[in-house]
Short mmCIF file of C-alpha atoms and ligand atoms in Angstrom, two decimals:
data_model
loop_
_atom_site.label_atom_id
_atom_site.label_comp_id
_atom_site.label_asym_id
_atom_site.label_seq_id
_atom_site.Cartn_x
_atom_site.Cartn_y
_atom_site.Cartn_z
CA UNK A 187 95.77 -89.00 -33.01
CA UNK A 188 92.02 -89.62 -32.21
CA UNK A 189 89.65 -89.84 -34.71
CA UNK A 190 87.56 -86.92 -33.99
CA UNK A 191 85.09 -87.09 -37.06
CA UNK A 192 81.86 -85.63 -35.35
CA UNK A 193 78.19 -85.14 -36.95
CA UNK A 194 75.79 -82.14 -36.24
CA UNK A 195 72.45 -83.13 -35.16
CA UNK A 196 69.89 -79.78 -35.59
CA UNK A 197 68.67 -78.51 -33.00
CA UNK A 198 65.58 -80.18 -32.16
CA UNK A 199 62.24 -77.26 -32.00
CA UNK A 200 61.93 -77.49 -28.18
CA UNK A 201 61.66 -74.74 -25.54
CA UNK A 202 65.19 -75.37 -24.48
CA UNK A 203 66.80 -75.49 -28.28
CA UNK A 204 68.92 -72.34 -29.56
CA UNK A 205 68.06 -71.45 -32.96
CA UNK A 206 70.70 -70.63 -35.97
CA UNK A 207 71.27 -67.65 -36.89
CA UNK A 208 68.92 -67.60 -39.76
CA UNK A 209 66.62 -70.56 -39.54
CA UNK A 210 63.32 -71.27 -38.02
CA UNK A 211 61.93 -68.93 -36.03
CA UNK A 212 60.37 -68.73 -32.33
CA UNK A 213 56.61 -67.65 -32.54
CA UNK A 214 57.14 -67.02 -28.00
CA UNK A 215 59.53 -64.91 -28.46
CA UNK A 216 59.57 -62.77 -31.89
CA UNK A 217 56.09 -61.02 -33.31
CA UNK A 218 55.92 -60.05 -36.60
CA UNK A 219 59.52 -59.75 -37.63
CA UNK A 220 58.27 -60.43 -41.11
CA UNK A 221 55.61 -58.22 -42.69
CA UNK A 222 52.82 -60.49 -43.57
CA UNK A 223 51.81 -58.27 -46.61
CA UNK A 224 54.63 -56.66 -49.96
CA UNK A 225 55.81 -53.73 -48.51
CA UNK A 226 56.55 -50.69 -51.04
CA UNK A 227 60.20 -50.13 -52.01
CA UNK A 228 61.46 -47.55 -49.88
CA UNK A 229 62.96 -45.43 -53.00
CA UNK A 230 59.28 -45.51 -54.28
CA UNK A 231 58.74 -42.07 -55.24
CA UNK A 232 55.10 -41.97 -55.08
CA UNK A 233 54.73 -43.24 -51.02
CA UNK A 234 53.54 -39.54 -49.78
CA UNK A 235 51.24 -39.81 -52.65
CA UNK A 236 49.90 -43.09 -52.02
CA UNK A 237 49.62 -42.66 -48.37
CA UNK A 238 47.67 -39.26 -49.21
CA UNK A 239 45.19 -41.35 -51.12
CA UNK A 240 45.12 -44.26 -49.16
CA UNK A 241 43.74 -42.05 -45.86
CA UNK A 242 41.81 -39.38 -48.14
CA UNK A 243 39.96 -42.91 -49.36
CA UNK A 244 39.24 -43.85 -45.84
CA UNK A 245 37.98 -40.26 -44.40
CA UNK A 246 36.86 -40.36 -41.22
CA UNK A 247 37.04 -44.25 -40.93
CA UNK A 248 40.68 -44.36 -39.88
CA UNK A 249 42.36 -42.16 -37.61
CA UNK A 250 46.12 -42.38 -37.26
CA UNK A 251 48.17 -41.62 -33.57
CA UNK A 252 51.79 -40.78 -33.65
CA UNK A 253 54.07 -40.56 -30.87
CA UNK A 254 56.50 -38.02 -30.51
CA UNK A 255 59.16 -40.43 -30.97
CA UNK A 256 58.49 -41.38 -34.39
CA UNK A 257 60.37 -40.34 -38.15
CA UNK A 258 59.09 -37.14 -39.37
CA UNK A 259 58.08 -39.45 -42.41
CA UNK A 260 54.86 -41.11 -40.14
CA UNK A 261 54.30 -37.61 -38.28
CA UNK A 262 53.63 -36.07 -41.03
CA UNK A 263 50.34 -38.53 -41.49
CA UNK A 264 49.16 -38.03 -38.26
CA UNK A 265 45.77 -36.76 -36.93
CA UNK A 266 47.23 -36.34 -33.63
CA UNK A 267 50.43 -36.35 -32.08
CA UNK A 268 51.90 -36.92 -28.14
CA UNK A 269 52.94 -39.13 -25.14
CA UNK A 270 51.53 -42.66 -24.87
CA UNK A 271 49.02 -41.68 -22.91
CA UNK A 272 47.63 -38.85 -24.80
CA UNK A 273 47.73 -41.07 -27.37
CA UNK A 274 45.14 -43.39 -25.62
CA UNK A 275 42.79 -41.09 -24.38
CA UNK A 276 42.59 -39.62 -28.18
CA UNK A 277 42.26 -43.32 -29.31
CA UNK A 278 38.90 -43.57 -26.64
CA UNK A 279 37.86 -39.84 -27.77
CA UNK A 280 37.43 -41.30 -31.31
CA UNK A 281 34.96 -43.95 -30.69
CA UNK A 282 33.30 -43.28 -34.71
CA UNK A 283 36.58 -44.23 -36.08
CA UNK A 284 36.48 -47.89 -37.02
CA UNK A 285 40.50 -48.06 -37.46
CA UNK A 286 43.09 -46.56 -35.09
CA UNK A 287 46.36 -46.77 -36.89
CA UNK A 288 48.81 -46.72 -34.20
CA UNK A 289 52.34 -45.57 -34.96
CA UNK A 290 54.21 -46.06 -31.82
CA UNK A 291 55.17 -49.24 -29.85
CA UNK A 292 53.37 -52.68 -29.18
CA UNK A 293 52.15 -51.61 -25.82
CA UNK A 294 50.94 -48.06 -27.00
CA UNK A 295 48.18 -50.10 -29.13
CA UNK A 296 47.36 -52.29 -26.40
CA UNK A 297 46.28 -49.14 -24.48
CA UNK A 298 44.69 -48.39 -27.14
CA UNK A 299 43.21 -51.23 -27.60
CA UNK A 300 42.11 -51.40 -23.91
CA UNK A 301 40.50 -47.80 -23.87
CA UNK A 302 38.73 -48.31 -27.50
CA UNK A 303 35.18 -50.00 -28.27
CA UNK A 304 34.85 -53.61 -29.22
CA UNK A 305 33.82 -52.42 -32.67
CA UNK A 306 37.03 -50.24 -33.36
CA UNK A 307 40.39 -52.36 -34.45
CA UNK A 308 43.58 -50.54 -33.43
CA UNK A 309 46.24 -51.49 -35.62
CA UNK A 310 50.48 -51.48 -35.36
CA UNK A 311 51.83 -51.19 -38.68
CA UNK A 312 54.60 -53.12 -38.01
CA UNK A 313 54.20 -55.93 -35.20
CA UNK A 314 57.65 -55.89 -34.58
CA UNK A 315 57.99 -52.76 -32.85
CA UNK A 316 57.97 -53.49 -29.50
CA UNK A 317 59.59 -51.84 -26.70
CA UNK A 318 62.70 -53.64 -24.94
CA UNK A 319 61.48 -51.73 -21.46
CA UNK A 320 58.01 -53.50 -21.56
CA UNK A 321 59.64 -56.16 -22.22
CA UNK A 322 61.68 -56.41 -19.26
CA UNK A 323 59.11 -57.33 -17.12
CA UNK A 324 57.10 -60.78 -18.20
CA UNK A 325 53.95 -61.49 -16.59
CA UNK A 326 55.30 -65.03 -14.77
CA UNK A 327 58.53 -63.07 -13.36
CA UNK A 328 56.18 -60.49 -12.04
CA UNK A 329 53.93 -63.33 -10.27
CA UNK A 330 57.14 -65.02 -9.01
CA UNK A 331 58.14 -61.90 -6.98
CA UNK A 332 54.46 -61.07 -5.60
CA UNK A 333 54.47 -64.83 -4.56
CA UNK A 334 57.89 -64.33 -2.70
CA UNK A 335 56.35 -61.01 -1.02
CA UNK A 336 53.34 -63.23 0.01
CA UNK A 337 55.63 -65.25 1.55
CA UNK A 338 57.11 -62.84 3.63
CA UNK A 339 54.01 -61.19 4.82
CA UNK A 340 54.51 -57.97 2.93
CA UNK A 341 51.95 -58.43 -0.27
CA UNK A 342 49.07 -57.00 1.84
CA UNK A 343 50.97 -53.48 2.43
CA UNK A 344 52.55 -53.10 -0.71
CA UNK A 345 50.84 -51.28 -3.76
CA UNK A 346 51.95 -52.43 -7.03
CA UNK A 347 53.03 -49.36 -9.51
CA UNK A 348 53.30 -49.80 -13.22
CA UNK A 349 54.67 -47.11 -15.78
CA UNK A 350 52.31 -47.13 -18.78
CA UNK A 351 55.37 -48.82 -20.90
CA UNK A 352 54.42 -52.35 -19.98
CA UNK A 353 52.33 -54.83 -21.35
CA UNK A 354 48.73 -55.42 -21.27
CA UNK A 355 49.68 -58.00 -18.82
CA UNK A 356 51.27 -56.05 -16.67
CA UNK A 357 49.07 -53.58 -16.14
CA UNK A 358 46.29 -56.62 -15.70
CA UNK A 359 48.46 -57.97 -12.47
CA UNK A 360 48.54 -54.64 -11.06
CA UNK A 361 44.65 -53.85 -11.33
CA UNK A 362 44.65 -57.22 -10.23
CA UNK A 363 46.08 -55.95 -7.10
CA UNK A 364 44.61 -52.83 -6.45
CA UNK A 365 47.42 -50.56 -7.79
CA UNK A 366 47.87 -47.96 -10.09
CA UNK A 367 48.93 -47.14 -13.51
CA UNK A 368 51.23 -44.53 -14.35
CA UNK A 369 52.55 -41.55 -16.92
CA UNK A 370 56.22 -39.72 -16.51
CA UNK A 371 53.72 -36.44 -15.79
CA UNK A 372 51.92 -38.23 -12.88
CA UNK A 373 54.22 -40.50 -11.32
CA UNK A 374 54.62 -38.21 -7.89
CA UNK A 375 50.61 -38.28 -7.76
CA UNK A 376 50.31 -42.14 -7.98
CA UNK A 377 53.02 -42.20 -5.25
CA UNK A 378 51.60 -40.11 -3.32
CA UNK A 379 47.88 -42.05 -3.70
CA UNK A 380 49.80 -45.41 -3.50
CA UNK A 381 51.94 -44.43 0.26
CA UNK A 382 48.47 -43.94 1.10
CA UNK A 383 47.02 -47.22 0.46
CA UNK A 384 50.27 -48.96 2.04
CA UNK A 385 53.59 -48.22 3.60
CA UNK A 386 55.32 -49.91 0.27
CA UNK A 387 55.82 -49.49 -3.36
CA UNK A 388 56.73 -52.29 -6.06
CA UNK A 389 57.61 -50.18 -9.16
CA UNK A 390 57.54 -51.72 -12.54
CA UNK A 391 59.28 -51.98 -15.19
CA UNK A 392 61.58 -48.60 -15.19
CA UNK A 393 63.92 -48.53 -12.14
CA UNK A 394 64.73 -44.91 -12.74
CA UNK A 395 61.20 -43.32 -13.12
CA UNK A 396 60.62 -44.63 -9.95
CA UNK A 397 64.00 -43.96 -8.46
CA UNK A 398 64.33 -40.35 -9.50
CA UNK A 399 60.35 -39.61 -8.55
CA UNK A 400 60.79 -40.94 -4.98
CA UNK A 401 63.85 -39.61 -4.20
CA UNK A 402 64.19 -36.26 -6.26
CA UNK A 403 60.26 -35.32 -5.70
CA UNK A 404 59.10 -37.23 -2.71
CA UNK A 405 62.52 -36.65 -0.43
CA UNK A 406 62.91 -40.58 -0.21
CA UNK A 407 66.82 -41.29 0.78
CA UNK A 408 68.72 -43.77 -2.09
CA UNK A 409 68.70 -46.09 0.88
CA UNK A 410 65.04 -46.57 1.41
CA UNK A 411 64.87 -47.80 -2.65
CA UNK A 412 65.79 -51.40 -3.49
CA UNK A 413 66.27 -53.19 -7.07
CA UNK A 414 64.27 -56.82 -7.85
CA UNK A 415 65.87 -58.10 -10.12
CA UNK A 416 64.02 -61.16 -11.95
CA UNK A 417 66.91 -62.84 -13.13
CA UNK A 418 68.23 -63.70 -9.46
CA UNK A 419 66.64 -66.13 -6.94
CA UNK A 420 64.25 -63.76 -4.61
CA UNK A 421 65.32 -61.24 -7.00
CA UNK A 422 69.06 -61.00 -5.47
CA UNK A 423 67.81 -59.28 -2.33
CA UNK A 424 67.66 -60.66 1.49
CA UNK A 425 64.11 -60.93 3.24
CA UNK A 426 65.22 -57.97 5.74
CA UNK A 427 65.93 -55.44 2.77
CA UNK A 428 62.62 -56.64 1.02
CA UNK A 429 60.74 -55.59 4.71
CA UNK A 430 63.23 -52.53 4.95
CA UNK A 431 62.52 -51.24 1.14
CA UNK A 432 59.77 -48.38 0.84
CA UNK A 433 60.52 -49.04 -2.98
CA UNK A 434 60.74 -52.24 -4.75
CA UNK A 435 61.83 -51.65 -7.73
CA UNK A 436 61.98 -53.49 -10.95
CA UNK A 437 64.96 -54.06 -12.83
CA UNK A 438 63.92 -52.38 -16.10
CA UNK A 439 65.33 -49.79 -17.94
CA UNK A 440 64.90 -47.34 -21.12
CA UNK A 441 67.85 -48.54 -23.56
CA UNK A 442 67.62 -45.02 -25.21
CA UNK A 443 67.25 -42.93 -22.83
CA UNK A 444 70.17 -45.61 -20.18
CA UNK A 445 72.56 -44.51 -22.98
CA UNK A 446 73.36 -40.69 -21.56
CA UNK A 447 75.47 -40.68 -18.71
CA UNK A 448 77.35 -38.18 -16.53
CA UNK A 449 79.78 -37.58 -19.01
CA UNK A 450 77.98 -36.84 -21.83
CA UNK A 451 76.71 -34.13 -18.93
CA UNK A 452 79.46 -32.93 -18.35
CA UNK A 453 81.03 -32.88 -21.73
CA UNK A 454 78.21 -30.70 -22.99
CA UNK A 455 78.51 -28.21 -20.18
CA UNK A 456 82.47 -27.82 -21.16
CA UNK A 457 81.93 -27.47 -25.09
CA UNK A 458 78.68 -25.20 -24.28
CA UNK A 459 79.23 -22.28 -21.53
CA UNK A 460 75.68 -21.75 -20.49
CA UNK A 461 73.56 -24.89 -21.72
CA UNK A 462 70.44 -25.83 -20.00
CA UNK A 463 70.29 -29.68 -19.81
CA UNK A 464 66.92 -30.89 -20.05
CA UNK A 465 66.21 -34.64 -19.39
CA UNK A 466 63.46 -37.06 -19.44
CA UNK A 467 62.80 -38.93 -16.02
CA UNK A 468 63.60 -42.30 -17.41
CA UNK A 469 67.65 -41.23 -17.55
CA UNK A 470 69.70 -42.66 -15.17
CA UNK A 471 69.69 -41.21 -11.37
CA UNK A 472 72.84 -39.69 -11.40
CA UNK A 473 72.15 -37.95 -15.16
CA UNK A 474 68.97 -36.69 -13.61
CA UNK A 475 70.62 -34.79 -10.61
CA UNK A 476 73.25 -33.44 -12.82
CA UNK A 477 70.55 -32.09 -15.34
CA UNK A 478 68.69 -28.51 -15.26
CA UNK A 479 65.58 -29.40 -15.42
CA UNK A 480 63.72 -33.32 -15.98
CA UNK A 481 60.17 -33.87 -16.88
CA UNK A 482 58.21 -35.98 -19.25
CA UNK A 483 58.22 -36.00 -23.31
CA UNK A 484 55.00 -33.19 -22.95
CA UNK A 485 57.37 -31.07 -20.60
CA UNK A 486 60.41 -31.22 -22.85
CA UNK A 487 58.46 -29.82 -25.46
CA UNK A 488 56.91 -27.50 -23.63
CA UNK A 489 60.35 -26.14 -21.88
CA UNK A 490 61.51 -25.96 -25.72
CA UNK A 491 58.89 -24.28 -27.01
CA UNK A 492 58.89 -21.60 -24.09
CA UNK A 493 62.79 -21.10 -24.33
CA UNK A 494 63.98 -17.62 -25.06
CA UNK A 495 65.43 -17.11 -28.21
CA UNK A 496 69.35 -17.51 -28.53
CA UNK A 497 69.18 -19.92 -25.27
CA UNK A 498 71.38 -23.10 -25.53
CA UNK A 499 69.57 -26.71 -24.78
CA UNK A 500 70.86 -30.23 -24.65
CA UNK A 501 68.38 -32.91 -24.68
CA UNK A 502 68.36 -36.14 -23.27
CA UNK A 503 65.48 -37.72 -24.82
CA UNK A 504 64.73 -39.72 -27.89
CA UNK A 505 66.91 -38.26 -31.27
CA UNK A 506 63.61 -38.14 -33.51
CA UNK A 507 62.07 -35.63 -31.22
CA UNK A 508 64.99 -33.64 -29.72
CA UNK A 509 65.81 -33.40 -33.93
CA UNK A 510 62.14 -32.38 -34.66
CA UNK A 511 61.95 -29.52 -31.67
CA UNK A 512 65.43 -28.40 -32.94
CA UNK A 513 63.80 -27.51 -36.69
CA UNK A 514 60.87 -26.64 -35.27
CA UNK A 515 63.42 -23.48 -33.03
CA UNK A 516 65.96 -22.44 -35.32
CA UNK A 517 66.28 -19.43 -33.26
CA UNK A 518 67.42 -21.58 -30.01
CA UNK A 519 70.69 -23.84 -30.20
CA UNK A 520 68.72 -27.26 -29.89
CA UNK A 521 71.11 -30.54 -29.19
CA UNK A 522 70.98 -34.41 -28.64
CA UNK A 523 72.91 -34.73 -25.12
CA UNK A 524 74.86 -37.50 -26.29
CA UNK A 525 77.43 -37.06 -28.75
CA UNK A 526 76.65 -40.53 -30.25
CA UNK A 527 73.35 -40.32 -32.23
CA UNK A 528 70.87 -43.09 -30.98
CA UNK A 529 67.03 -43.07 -32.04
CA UNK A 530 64.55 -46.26 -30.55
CA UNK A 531 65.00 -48.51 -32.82
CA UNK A 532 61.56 -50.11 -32.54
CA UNK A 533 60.07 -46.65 -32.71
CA UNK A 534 61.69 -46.15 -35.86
CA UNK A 535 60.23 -49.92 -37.29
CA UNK A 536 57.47 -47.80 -38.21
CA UNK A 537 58.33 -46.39 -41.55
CA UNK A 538 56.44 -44.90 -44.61
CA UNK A 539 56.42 -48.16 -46.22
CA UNK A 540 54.74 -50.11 -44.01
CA UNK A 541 52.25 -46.98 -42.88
CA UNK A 542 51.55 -46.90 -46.83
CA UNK A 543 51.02 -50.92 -46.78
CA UNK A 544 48.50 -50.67 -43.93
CA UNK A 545 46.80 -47.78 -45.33
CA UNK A 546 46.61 -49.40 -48.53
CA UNK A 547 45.58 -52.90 -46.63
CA UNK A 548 42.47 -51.00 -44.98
CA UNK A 549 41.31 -49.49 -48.65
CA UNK A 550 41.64 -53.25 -50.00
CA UNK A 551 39.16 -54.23 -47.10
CA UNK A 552 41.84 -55.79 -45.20
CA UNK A 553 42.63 -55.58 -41.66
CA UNK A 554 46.40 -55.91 -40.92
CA UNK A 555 48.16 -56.72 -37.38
CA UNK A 556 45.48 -55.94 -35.32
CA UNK A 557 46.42 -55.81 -31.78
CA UNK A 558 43.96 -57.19 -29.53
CA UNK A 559 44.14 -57.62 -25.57
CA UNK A 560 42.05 -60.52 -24.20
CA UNK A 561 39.02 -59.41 -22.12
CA UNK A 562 39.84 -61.35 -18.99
CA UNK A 563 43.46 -59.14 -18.87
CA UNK A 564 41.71 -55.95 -20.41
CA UNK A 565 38.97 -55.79 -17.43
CA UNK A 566 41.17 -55.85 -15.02
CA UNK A 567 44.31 -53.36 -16.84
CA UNK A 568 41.18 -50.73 -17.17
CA UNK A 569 40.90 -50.92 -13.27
CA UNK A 570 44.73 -49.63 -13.17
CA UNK A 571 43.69 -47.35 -15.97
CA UNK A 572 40.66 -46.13 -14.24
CA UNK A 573 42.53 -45.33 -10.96
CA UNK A 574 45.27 -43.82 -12.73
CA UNK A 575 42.33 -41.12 -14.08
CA UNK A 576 40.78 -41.04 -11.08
CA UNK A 577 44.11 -39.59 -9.39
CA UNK A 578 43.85 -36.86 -7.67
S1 LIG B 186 62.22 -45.00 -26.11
FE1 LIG B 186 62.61 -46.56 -24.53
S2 LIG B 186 60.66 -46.78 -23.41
FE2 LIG B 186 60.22 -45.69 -25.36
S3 LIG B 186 59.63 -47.34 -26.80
FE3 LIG B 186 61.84 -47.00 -27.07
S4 LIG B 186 62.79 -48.52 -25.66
FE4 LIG B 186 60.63 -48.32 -25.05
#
């Protein structure tokens, strides 16, 4: 029998090198997985307490945002509540406020951080919550694909489209390129501005938001749609369907709301006589046709609100809100659309502990994980921005 003694050489720290499981780390590729500061225990008694004092102490110096999507835990601290985009505009409204404590996702505080004054510092309480959507679409893959359209002699009629959940960088390349910002409440209207500027669209990152608005709002056929996807050479699609395609869209998707499918649909329609299903646009296509009614988180909660008493709903949206809306109605029969309970996991990064530890971090004179967008990128994701506002 061969001798088949064998040594393990480490990985060497290159690009190309896996990591263990465990060891090292890769600065590219993880932010703030580690808290920098000593988070509180959890089972600390005292954290509503200490988060009390810790704002009360900074008055009107700090002002904390909270998206819809986060734990009741963070809500409860914050100033103002709502969408990502709501949550920007409040950030610019509140130019006195020297600290914007963000609790929502990575590129929620870029927004922010966009929209704010030089002076003001927004910061995430924990730099690890990102979102795995915005992340779906990196800045050199995005260039890639606008180089290939170049190439074809289709760049100059197509108007680049990105959701507001993308990065700073993102949104840069598109002001870049004259297009357009945009919220799940406005998506027909940059369509509809964008069809006017050129004949084509190149959505980023959701497929579905831009799927569902051109064909379920703007009468586009499934046919007239086609996906990019960034992992395949010329994005897996032939230079005739690029020229065909009215919409180029990006292969991106929400992981939370990509969970509910047709059969969680239809399940809830058997176990429920006379549920309204009530879905965000970022759900799959075919969820989205099968649902009652589709709009964005602000609709949702506005259909909920607005429900007659005794009416049935099943939600297909993030858990922490559908949960929240369902307290908030005792009197209406409030459910998560999926049987399996999922919440965003980077949503829910942002806990009491570490909103206590920034608080408590500001009060010190210490500014934690601020997120800052570099002016080059930031002048030109304002002109996206600014066009998204300026829609009419
Ligand atoms: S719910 Fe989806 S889009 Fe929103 S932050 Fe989480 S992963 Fe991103």
């Amino acid at each position: 029998m061969a001798d088949v003694t064998s040594t393990w050489t480490e990985p060497s720290n290159t690009a190309t090198a896996l990591l263990l499981l465990g060891r090292g780390s890769d600065p590219a590729s993880e932010r703030g997985v580690d808290c920098p500061g000593e988070l509180p225990a959890p089972s600390d008694p005292n954290l509503v307490a200490r988060a009390t004092a810790a704002k009360a102490a900074l008055g009107d110096r700090v002002f904390v945002l909270g998206h819809h999507y986060q734990r009741d835990e963070v809500i409860q601290f914050a100033d103002v509540t709502g969408d990502s985009f709501k949550l920007a505009q409040q950030a610019a409204a509140r130019p006195d406020a020297e600290f914007i404590v963000f609790c929502g996702v990575h590129f929620m505080a870029e927004s922010a951080d966009i929209l704010t004054t030089p002076a003001q510092q927004v910061i995430l309480p924990d730099l690890a919550a990102g979102c795995s959507m915005a992340d779906m679409a990196v800045l050199g893959q995005v260039q890639t694909a606008w180089e290939h359209f170049e190439d074809l002699g289709i760049a100059g009629e197509t108007v680049p489209v990105t959701y507001m959940n993308s990065s700073a960088d993102i949104k840069g390349f598109v002001g870049r390129n004259e297009g357009v910002v945009c919220t799940s409440s406005n998506a027909k209207r940059a369509l509809d501005w964008s069809f006017e500027q050129g004949s084509k669209v190149f959505f980023l990152p959701d497929q579905h938001l831009g799927r569902n608005t051109a064909v379920l709002e703007m009468g586009f056929d499934l046919d007239d749609c086609v996906l990019y996807d960034p992992h395949k050479p010329q994005g897996g699609l032939t230079d005739e369907q690029l020229r065909n395609a009215r919409m180029i869209l990006w292969r991106g998707h929400c992981s939370v709301h990509g969970r509910f499918t047709l059969d969680s649909v239809n399940d809830v329609r058997e176990r429920v006589p006379g549920v309204n299903v009530l879905v965000h646009p970022e759900c799959r296509h075919d969820v989205v046709q099968a649902a009652d009614y589709v709009g964005s988180t602000e609709y949702i909660i506005k259909a909920l609100d607005a429900a007659p008493a005794g009416s049935a709903w099943a939600v297909g949206t993030e858990l922490n809100l559908v949960r929240r809306m369902a307290l908030a109605h005792p009197d209406k029969q409030i459910m998560f659309l999926d049987k399996t309970v999922c919440y965003c996991s980077t949503m829910n990064r942002i806990d009491l502990p570490h909103l206590v530890w920034t608080l408590e971090e500001l009060v010190a004179g210490r500014v934690p994980n601020v997120i800052t967008v570099d002016e080059e990128t930031a002048k030109h994701a304002r002109v996206a921005l600014d066009q998204m506002l300026a829609l009419p």
